[in-house]
mmCIF file of C-alpha atoms in Angstrom:
data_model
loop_
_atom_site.group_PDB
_atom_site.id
_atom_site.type_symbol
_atom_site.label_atom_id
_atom_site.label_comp_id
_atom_site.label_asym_id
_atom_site.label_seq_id
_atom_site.Cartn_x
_atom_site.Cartn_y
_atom_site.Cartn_z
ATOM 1 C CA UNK A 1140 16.992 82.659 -45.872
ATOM 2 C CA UNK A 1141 17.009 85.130 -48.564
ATOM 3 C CA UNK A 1142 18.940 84.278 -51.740
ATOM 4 C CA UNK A 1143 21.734 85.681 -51.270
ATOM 5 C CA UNK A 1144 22.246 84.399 -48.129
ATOM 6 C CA UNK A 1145 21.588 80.673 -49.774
ATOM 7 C CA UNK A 1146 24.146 81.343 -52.672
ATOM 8 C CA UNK A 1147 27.140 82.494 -49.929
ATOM 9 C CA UNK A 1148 25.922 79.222 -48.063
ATOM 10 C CA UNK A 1149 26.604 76.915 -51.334
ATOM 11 C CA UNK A 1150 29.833 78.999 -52.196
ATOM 12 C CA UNK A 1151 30.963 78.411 -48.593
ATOM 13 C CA UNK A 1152 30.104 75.098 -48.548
ATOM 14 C CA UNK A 1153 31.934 74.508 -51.721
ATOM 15 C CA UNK A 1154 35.186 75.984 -50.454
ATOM 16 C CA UNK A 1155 35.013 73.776 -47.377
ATOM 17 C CA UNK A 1156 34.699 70.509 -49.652
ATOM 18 C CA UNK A 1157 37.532 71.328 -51.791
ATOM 19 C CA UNK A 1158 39.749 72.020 -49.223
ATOM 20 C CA UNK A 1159 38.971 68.766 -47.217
ATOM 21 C CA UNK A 1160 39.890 66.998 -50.460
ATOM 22 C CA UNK A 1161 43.156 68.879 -50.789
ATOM 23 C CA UNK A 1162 46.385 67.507 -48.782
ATOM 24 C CA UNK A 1163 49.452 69.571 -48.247
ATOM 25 C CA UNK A 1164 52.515 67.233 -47.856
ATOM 26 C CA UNK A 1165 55.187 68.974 -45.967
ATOM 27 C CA UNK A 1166 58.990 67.667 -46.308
ATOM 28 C CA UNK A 1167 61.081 69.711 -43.566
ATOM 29 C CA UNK A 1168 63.741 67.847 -41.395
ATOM 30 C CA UNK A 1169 63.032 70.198 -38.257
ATOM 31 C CA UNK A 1170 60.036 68.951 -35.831
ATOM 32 C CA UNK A 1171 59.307 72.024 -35.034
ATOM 33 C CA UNK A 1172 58.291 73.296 -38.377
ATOM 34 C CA UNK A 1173 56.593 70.346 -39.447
ATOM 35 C CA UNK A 1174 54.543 70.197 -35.839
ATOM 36 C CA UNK A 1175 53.958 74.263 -36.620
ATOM 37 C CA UNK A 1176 52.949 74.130 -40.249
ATOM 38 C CA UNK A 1177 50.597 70.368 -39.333
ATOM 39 C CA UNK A 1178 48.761 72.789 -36.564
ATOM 40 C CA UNK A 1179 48.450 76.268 -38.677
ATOM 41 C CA UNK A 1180 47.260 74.551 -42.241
ATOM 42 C CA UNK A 1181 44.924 72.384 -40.571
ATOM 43 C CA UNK A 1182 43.558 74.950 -38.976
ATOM 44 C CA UNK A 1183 42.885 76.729 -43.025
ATOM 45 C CA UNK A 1184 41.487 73.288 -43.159
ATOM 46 C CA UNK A 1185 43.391 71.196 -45.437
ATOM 47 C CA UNK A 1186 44.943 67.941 -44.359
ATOM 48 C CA UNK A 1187 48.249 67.165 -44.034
ATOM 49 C CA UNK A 1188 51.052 64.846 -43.988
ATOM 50 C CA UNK A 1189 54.241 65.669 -42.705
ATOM 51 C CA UNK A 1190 57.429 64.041 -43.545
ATOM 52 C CA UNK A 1191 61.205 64.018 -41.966
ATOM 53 C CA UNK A 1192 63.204 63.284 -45.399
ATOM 54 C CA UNK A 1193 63.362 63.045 -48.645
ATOM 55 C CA UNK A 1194 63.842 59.061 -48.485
ATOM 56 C CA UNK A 1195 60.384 59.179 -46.226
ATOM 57 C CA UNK A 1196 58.060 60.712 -48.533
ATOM 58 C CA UNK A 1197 59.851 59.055 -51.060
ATOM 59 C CA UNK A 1198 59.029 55.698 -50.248
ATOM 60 C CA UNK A 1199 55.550 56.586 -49.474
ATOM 61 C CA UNK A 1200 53.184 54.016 -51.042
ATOM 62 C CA UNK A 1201 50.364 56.329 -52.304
ATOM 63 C CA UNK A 1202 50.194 60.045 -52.282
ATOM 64 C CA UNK A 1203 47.307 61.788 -53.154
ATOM 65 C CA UNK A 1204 46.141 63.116 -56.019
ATOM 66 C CA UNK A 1205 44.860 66.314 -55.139
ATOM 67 C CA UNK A 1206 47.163 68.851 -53.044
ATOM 68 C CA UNK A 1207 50.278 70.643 -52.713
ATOM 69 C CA UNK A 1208 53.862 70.121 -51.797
ATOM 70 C CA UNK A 1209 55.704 72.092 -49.529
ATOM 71 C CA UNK A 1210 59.265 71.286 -49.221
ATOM 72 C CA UNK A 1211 61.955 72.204 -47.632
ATOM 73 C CA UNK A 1212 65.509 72.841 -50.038
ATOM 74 C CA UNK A 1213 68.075 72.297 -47.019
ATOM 75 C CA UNK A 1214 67.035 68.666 -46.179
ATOM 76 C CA UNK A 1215 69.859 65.919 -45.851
ATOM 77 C CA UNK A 1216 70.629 64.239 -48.872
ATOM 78 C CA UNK A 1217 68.631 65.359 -51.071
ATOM 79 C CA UNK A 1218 67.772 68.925 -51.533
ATOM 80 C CA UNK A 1219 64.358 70.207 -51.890
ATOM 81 C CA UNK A 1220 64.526 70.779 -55.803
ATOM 82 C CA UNK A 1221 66.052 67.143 -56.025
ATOM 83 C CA UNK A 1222 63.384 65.261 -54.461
ATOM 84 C CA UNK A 1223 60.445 67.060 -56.458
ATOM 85 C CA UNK A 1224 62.623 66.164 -59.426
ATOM 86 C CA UNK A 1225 62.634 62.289 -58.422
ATOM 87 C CA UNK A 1226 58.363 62.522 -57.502
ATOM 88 C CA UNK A 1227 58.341 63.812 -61.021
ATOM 89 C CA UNK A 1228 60.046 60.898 -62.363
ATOM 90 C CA UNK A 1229 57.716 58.794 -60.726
ATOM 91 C CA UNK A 1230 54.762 60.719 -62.021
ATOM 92 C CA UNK A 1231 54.032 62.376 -59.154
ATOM 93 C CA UNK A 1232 52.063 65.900 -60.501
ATOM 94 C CA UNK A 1233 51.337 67.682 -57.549
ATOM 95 C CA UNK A 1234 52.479 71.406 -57.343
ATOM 96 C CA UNK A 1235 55.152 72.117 -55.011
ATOM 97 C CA UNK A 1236 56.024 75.080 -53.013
ATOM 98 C CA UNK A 1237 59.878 75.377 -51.494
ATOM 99 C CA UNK A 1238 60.450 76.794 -48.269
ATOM 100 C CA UNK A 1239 63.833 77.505 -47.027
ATOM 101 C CA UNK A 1240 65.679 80.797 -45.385
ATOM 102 C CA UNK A 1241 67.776 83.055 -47.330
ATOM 103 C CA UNK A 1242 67.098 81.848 -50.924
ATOM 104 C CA UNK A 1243 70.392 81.941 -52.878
ATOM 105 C CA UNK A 1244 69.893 83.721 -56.405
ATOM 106 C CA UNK A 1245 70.958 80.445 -57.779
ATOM 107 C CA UNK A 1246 68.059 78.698 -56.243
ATOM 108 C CA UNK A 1247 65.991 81.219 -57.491
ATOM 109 C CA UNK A 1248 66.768 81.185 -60.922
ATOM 110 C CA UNK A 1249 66.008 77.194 -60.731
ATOM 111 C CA UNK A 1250 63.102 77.477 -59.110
ATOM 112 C CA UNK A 1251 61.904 79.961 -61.077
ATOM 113 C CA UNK A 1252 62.954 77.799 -64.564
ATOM 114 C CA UNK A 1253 60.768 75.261 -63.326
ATOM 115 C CA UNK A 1254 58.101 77.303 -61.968
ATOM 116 C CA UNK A 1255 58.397 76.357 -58.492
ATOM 117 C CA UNK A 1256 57.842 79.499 -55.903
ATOM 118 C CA UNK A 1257 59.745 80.284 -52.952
ATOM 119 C CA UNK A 1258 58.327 81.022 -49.709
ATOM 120 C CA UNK A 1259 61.191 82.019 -47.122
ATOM 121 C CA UNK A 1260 61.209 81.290 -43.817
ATOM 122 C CA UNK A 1261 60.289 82.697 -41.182
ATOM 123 C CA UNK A 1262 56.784 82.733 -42.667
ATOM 124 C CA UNK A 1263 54.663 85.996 -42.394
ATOM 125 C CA UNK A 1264 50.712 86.507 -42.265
ATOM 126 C CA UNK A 1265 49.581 84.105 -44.587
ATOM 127 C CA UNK A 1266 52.599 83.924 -46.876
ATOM 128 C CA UNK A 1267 52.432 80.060 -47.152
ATOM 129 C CA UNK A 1268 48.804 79.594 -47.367
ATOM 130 C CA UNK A 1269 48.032 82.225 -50.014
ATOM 131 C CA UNK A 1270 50.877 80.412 -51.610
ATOM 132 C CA UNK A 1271 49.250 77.007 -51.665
ATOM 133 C CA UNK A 1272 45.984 78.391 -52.451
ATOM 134 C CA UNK A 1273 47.523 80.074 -55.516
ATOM 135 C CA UNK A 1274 48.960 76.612 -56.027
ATOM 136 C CA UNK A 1275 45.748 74.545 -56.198
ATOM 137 C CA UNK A 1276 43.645 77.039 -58.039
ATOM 138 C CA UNK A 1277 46.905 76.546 -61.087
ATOM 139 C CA UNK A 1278 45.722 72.988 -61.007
ATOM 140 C CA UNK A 1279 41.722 74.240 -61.180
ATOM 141 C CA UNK A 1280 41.290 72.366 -58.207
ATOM 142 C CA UNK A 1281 39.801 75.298 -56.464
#
């Protein structure tokens, strides 16, 4: 193995341990989506948790310390930018991602104010991914 070869190895190798460490948490009250997004970031290699509600994730005993959020902002009652406001309460640190369809320019603005993106539904290519890897490498994570 030449040394270039051995330096792609180790950066490859890197990459694959941070994202085994990393777990995306997704919040959406449709099966569908959650069963979708489990099987597509899983397949990037991260781990995930998937959630039905707001009052679900919220009474979960220990999240992790390392990953991403991905919530959805039309969940029954509490909206997406409610419950990251209540995990932030409660210390909770991870960066969050919302997901919904046809962002209002109000939701915008807030998310925006507290420097939360948007990624609308339907997702395209890699929309959500490239999101949460943008996500993790703000925390210096990756």
């Amino acid at each position: 193995m030449n040394e270039w070869s051995e330096i792609n190895a180790m950066e490859s190798a890197a990459d694959s341990a941070s994202l085994e460490k990393a777990t995306v948490i997704v919040v959406d009250d449709d099966p569908a989506v959650r069963r979708s997004l489990k099987f597509s970031l899983e397949l990037e290699g991260f781990s995930v948790r998937t959630y039905a509600d707001a009052a679900e994730l919220l009474n979960e005993a220990a999240l992790p310390t390392f990953g991403c959020l991905v919530i959805d902002y039309n969940l029954p009652q509490l909206n997406g930018l409610e419950v990251l406001q209540r995990l932030r309460n409660g210390q909770t640190r991870l960066p969050a991602i919302i997901i919904t369809s046809y962002p209002s320019k109000m939701l915008r603005e807030s998310a925006a104010a507290l420097g939360i993106p948007i990624v609308e539904k339907p997702f395209f290519n890699h929309t959500l991914s490239d999101s949460i890897h943008v996500a993790l490498e703000h925390c210096g994570r990756l």
